[in-house]
Coordinates of C-alpha atoms and ligand atoms in Angstrom, one line a residue:
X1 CA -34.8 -0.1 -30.5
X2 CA -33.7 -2.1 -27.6
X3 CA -32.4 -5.2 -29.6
X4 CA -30.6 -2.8 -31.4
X5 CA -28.7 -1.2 -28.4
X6 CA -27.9 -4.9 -27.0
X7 CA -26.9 -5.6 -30.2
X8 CA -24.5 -2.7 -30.8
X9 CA -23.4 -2.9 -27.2
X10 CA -22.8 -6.5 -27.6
X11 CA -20.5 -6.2 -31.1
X12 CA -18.6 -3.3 -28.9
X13 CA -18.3 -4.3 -25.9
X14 CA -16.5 -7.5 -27.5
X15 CA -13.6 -6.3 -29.2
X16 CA -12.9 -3.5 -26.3
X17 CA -12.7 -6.5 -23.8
X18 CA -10.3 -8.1 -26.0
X19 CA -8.1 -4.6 -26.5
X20 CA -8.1 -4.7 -22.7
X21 CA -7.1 -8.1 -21.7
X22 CA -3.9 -7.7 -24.0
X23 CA -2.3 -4.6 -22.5
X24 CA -3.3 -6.1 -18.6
X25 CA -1.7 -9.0 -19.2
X26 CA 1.4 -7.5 -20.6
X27 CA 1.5 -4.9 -17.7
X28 CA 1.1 -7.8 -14.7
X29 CA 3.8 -9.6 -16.1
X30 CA 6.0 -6.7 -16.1
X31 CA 5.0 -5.7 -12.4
X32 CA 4.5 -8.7 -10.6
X33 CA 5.4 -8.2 -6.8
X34 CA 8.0 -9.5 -5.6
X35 CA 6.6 -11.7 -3.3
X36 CA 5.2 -13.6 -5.7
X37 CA 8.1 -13.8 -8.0
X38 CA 10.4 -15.2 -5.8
X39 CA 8.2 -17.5 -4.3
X40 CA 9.7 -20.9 -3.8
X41 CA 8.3 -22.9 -7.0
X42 CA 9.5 -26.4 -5.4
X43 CA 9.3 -27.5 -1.9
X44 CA 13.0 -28.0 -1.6
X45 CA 13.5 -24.2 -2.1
X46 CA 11.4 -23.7 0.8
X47 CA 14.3 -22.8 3.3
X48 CA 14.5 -23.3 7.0
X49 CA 11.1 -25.7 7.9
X50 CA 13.5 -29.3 7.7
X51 CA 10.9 -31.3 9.2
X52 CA 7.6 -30.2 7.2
X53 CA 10.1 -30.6 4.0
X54 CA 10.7 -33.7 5.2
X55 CA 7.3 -35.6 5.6
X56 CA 6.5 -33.4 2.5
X57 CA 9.1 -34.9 0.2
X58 CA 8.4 -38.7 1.9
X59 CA 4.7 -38.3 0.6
X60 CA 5.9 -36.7 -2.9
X61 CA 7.7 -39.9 -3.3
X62 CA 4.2 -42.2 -3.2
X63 CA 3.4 -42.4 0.6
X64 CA 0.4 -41.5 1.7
X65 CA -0.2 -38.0 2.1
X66 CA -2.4 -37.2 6.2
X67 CA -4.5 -34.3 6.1
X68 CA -2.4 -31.5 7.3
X69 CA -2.4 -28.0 9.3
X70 CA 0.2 -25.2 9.0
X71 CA 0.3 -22.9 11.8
X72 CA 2.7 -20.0 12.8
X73 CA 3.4 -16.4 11.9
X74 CA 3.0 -14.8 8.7
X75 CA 5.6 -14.4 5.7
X76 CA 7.2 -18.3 6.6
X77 CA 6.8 -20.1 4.1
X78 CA 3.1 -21.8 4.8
X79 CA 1.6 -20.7 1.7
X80 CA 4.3 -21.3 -0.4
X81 CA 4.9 -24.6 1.1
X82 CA 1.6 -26.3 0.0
X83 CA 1.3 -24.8 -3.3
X84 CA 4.6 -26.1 -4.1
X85 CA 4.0 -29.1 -2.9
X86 CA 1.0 -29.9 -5.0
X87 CA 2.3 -28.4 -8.2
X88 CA 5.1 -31.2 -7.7
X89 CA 2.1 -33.7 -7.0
X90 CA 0.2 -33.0 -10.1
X91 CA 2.2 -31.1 -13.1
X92 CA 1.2 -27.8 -14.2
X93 CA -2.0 -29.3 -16.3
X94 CA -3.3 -31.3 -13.5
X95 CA -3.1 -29.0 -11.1
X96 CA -6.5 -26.6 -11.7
X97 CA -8.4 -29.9 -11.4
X98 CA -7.2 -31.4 -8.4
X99 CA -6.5 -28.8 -6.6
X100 CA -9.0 -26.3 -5.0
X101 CA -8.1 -23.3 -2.8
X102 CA -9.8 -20.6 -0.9
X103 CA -8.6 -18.0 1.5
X104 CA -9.7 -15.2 4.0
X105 CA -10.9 -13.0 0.7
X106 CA -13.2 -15.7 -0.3
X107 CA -16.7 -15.9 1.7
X108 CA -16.4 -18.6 4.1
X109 CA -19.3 -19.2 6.0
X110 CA -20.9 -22.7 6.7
X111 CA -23.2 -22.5 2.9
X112 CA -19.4 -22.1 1.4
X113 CA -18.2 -25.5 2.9
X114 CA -21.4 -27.2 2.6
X115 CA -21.4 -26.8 -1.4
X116 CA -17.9 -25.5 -2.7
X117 CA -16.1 -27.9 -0.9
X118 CA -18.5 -30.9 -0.7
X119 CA -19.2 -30.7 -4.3
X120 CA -15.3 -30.8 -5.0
X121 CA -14.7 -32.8 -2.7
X122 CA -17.3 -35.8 -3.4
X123 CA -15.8 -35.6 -7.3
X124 CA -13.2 -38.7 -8.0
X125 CA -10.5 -38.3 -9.7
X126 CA -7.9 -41.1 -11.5
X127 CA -4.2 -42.2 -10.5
X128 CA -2.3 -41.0 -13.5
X129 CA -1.6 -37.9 -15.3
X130 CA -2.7 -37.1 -18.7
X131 CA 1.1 -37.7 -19.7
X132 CA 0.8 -41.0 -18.4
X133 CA 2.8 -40.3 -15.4
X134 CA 1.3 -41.8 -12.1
X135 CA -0.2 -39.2 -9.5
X136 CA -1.8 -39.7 -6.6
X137 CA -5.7 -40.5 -6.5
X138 CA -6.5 -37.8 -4.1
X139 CA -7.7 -34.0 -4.4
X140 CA -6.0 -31.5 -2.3
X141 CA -8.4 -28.8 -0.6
X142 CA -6.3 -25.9 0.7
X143 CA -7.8 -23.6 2.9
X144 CA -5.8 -20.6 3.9
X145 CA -6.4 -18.6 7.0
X146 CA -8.2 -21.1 8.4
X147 CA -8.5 -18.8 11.3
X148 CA -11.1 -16.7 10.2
X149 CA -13.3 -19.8 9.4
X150 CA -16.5 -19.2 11.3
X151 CA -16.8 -22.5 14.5
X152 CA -19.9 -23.7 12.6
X153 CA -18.2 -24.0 9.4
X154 CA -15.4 -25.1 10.8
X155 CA -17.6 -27.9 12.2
X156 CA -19.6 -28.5 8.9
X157 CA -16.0 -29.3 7.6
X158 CA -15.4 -32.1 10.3
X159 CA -17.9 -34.5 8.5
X160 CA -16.8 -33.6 5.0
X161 CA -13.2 -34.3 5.9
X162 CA -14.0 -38.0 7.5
X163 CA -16.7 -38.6 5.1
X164 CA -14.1 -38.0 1.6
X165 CA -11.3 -39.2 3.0
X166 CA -10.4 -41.9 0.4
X167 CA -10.5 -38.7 -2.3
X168 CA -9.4 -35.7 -0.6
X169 CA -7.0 -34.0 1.7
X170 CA -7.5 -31.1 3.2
X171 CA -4.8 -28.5 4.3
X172 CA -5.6 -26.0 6.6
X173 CA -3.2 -23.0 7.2
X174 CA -3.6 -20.3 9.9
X175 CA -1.7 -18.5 12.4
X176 CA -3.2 -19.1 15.7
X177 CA -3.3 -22.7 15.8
X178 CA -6.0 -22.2 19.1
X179 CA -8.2 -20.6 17.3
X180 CA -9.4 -24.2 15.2
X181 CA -11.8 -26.1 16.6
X182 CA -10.0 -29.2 18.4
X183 CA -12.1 -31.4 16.1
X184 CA -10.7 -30.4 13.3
X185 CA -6.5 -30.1 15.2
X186 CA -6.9 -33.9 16.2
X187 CA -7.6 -34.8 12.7
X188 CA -4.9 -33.4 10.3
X189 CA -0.8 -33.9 11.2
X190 CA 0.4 -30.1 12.6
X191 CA 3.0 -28.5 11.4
X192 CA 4.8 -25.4 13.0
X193 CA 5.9 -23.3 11.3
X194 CA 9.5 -21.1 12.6
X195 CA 9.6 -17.4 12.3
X196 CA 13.4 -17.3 9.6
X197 CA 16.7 -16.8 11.3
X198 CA 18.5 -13.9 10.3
X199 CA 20.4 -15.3 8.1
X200 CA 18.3 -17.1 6.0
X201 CA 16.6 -14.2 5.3
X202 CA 19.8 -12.4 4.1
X203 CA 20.5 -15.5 2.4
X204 CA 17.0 -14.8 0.1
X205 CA 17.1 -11.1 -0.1
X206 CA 20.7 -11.2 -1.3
X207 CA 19.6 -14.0 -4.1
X208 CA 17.0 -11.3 -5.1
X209 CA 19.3 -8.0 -5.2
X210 CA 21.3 -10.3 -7.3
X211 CA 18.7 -11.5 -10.0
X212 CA 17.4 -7.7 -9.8
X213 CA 20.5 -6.1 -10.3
X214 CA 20.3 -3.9 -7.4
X215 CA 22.9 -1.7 -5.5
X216 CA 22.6 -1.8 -1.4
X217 CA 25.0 -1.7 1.1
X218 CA 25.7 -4.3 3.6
X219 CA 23.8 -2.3 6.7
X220 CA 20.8 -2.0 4.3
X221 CA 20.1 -5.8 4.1
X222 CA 20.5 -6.1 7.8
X223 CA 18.4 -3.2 8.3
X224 CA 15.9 -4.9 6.5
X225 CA 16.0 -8.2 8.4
X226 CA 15.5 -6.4 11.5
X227 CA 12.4 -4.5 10.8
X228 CA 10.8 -7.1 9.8
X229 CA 11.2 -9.3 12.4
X230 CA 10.9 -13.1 11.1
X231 CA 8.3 -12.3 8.3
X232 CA 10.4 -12.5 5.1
X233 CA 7.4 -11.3 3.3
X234 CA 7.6 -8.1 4.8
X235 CA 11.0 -8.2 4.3
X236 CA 11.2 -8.8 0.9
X237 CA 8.3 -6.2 0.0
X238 CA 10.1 -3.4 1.9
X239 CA 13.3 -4.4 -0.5
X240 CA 10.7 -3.7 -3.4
X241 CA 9.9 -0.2 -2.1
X242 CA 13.6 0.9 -1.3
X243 CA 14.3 -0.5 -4.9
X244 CA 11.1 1.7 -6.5
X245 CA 12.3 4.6 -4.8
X246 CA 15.9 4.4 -5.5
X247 CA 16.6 3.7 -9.0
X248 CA 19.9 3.7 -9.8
X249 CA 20.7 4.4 -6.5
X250 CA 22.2 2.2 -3.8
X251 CA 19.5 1.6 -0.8
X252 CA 20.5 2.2 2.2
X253 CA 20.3 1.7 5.7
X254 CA 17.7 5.4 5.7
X255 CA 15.9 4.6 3.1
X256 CA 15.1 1.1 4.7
X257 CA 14.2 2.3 8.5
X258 CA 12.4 5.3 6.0
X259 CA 9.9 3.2 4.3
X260 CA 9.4 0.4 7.5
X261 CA 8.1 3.7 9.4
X262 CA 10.9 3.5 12.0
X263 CA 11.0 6.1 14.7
X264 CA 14.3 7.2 15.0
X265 CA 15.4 6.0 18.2
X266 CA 16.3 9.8 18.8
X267 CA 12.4 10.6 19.2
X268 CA 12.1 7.7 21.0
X269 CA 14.4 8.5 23.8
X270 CA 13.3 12.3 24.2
X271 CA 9.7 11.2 24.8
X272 CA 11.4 8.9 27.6
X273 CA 13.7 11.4 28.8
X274 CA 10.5 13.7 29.0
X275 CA 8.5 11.0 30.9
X276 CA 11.1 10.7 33.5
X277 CA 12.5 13.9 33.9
X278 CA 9.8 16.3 32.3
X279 CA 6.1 18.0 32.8
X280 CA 2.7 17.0 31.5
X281 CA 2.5 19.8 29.3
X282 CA 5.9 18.9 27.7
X283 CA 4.9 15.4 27.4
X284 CA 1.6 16.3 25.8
X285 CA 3.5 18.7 22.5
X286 CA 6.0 15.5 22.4
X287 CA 3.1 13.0 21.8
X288 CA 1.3 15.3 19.8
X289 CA 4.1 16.0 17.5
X290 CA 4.9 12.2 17.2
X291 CA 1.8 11.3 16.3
X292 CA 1.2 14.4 13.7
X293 CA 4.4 13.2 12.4
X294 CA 2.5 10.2 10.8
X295 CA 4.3 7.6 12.9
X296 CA 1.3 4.8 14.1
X297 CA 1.0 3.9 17.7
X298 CA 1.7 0.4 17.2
X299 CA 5.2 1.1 16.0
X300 CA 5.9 3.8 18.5
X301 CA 4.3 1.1 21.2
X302 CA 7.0 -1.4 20.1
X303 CA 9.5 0.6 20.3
X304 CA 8.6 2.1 23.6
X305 CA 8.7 -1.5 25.0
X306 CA 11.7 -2.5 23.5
X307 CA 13.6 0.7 25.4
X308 CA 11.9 0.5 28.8
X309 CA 12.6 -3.0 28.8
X310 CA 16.4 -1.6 28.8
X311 CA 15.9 0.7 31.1
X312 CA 17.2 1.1 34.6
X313 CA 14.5 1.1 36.2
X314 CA 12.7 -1.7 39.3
X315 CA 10.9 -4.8 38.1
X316 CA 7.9 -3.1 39.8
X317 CA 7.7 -0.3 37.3
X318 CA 8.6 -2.0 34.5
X319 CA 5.9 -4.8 35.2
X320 CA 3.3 -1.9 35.7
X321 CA 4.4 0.0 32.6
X322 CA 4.2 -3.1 30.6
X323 CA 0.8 -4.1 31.7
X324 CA -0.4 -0.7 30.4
X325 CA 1.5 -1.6 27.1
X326 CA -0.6 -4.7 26.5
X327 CA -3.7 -2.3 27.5
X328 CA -2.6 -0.2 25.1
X329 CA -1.9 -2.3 22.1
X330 CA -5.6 -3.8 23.0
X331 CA -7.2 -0.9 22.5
X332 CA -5.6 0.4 20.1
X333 CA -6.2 -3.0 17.6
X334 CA -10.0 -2.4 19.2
X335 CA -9.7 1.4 17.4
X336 CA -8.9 3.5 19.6
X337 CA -7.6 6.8 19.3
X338 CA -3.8 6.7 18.8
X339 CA -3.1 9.8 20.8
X340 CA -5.4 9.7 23.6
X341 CA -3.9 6.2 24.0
X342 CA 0.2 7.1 23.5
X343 CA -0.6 10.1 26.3
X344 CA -2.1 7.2 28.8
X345 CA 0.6 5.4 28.3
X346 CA 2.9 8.1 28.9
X347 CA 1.0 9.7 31.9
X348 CA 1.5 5.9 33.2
X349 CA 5.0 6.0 32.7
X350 CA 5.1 9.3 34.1
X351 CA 3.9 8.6 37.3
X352 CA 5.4 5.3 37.6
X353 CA 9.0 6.8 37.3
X354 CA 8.2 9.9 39.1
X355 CA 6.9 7.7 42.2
X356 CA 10.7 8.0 43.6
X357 CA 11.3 10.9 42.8
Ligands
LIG1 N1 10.7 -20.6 4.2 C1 10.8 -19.8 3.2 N2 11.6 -20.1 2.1 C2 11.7 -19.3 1.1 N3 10.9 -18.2 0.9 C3 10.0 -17.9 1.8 C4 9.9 -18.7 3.0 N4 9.0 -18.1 3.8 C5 8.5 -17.1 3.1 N5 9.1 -16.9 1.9 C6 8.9 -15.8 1.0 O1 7.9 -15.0 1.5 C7 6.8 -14.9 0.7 C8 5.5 -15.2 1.5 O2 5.5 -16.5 1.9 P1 4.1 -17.3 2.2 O3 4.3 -18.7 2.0 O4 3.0 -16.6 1.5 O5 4.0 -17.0 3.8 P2 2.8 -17.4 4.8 O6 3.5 -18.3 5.8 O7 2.3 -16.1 5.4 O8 1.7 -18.1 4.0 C9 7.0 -15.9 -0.4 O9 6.7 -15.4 -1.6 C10 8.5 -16.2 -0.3 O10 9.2 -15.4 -1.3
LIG2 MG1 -0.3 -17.4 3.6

C-alpha cells in the first residue's frame, strides 16, 4: 500500500511541478523589479565611481586582478559593479563556474567559510573559455554584506584568502568599512564607494521613464531624487510604485512624497510651533495623532532634525536637542516604542525652547 502511494505521488507530483515551473517563469519575467532590470550589465554603465571603473577596466584588459573591498552606502552601485565586472571576465557560460557568491540571506557563520568557500576555493580552473577565448586563471568569490560576517569567520577567511591566492580573488562588499576585521582591510585594495549626485540619478531615472513609457512631471523626478537621498535604489523602486499606482496617469510630485512616507512639512512645523509656543497636553494629541497617522519615527526624526537645524534658535539648544535626536534614533533602531520616544523628544524640545521664555 505504501509503495503504491509513493508511487502515485511520485507520477503526480512530476508533471504538476512541470505545470508549475512554466507559468512562474513566464510571470517573473513579466514582473521583474526594476532594480534588477536596469541594473548596469557592463561596468562602463556603472555611472559616477571613475576610479573603481578605472582599475576595473585596467584588470578586464589582462592585469592582474588584487583582491578587493567595496564599502559605502547602499543603492551605489557596489553590487552591480562586481557582478558586471565578472560577467565581462568570464562570458555568460563561464560565469556559474568561476564565480561564487553569497550574501547576508545566506548562513555565514565560520562552518560556511571553512567548507563553501574552501572547497571552491581550493578547485583550479584553466586560462581559456570554452570558445577558445582567453580568461583569466582565477575564481572570483564575492561576498556581499561582508558586514554581517561573524569576527571568527571573518578570521577563518584570512588564511583561505592567503593560502588560494594563485586561484582566487575574493571581493568583499559592505557598508561600514570598520566593521571588517583589519586583517582582512589590509589585504584586499578598498574602494569607496560615493553616495550619486543629483543628477546622475535623474540622468538614470529619466533613461528608465523613457524605456517604460511613463508620464511624470519635471518636480516628480526631483522629488524622487530628494527622498531618497544618494541611494538610487531606493530611488528607482519608489519610481516603480508611483508607476504601479498611476497607470496611465502622470506621477507626480504627491504621489512621490505619498509613497516615500513624507510628512508634509505642514505637520512637521505645527508639532514645532506646539513645542515652542504650546502645552504638554497639546503636544501629547499632536504626537499621538502623527504617529496613528502611520508616519514611522525615523522619518518624522529626520525631518524634525532637518527643521530645528534651521531654526532660530542658540547653539546651546540646538546642540542639546540634537543629542536627544541621536538618543532617540538609538533607541528607536534598539525597538523602542515610537511614541513614547517622539513625546521625549518633544518634552526635550519643549523645555529646551521654553528655558527663555
Ligand atoms: N553607480 C550606478 N550606476 C548605475 N546604476 C546604479 C548605480 N548605483 C546603483 N544603481 C542602480 O541601483 C540598483 C542597486 O544597485 P546595487 O549595485 O545593488 O547597490 P549596492 O551598492 O547597495 O550593492 C541597481 O540595480 C542599479 O539600477
Ligand atoms: Mg549590494
Amino acid at each position: 500500500m505504501q509503495a503504491f502511494l509513493k508511487g502515485a505521488t511520485v507520477q503526480t507530483t512530476r508533471p504538476q511541478k512541470d505545470k508549475t515551473a512554466g507559468p512562474s517563469t513566464e510571470k517573473k519575467t513579466k514582473a521583474v523589479p526594476w532594480v534588477e532590470k536596469y541594473r548596469p550589465k557592463c561596468v562602463d554603465e556603472v555611472a559616477f565611481q571613475d576610479e573603481v571603473v578605472a582599475v576595473l577596466k585596467k584588470s578586464l584588459e589582462g592585469a592582474d586582478l588584487p583582491n578587493l573591498l567595496f564599502y559605502g552606502p547602499p543603492g551605489t552601485g557596489k553590487t552591480s559593479t562586481i557582478l558586471a565586472a565578472a560577467r565581462e571576465l568570464y562570458g555568460p557560460e563561464l560565469y556559474r563556474q568561476r564565480v561564487l557568491e553569497l550574501n547576508a540571506s545566506d548562513e555565514r557563520g565560520i562552518q560556511v567559510v571553512r567548507e563553501k568557500v574552501k572547497n571552491f576555493a581550493q578547485l583550479t580552473v584553466a586560462g581559456t573559455r570554452p570558445d577558445g577565448k582567453p580568461c583569466p586563471p582565477f575564481k572570483i568569490i564575492v561576498l556581499d554584506e561582508a558586514d554581517s560576517m561573524t569576527a571568527p569567520a571573518q578570521a577563518a577567511l584570512r588564511r583561505t584568502m592567503e593560502k588560494e591566492s594563485r586561484t582566487t580573488r575574493f571581493c568583499l562588499i559592505c557598508n561600514y568599512i570598520s566593521r571588517i576585521i583589519e586583517p582582512l582591510t589590509s589585504r584586499c585594495s578598498k574602494f569607496r564607494f560615493k553616495p550619486l549626485a543629483n543628477q546622475i540619478q535623474e540622468e538614470r531615472l529619466l533613461m528608465i521613464c523613457d524605456k517604460e513609457n511613463l508620464k511624470y512631471t519635471k518636480e516628480s523626478i526631483a522629488a524622487l531624487v530628494k527622498v531618497s537621498e544618494g541611494d538610487l535604489r531606493k530611488a528607482i523602486t519608489f519610481l516603480q510604485s508611483a508607476a504601479r499606482l498611476n497607470v496611465d496617469r502622470e506621477i507626480t510630485e504627491r504621489a512621490v512624497i505619498e509613497i516615500a512616507g513624507v510628512v508634509p512639512p505642514k505637520m512637521i512645523d505645527n508639532l514645532l510651533q506646539i513645542c515652542f509656543k504650546g502645552t504638554f497636553e497639546k503636544l501629547e494629541v499632536a504626537v499621538r495623532n502623527m504617529v496613528d497617522e502611520g508616519y514611522a519615527a525615523t522619518q518624522i526624526l529626520s525631518q524634525l532634525h532637518e527643521s530645528i537645524i534651521e531654526q532660530d534658535l542658540s547653539d546651546k539648544e540646538k546642540s542639546a536637542i540634537t543629542e536627544k535626536m541621536a538618543v532617540v534614533s538609538k533607541c528607536l533602531s534598539d525597538g523602542a516604542d515610537e511614541y513614547l520616544q517622539m513625546l521625549s523628544l518633544c518634552s526635550v524640545i519643549m523645555q529646551e525652547t521654553s528655558q527663555n521664555n
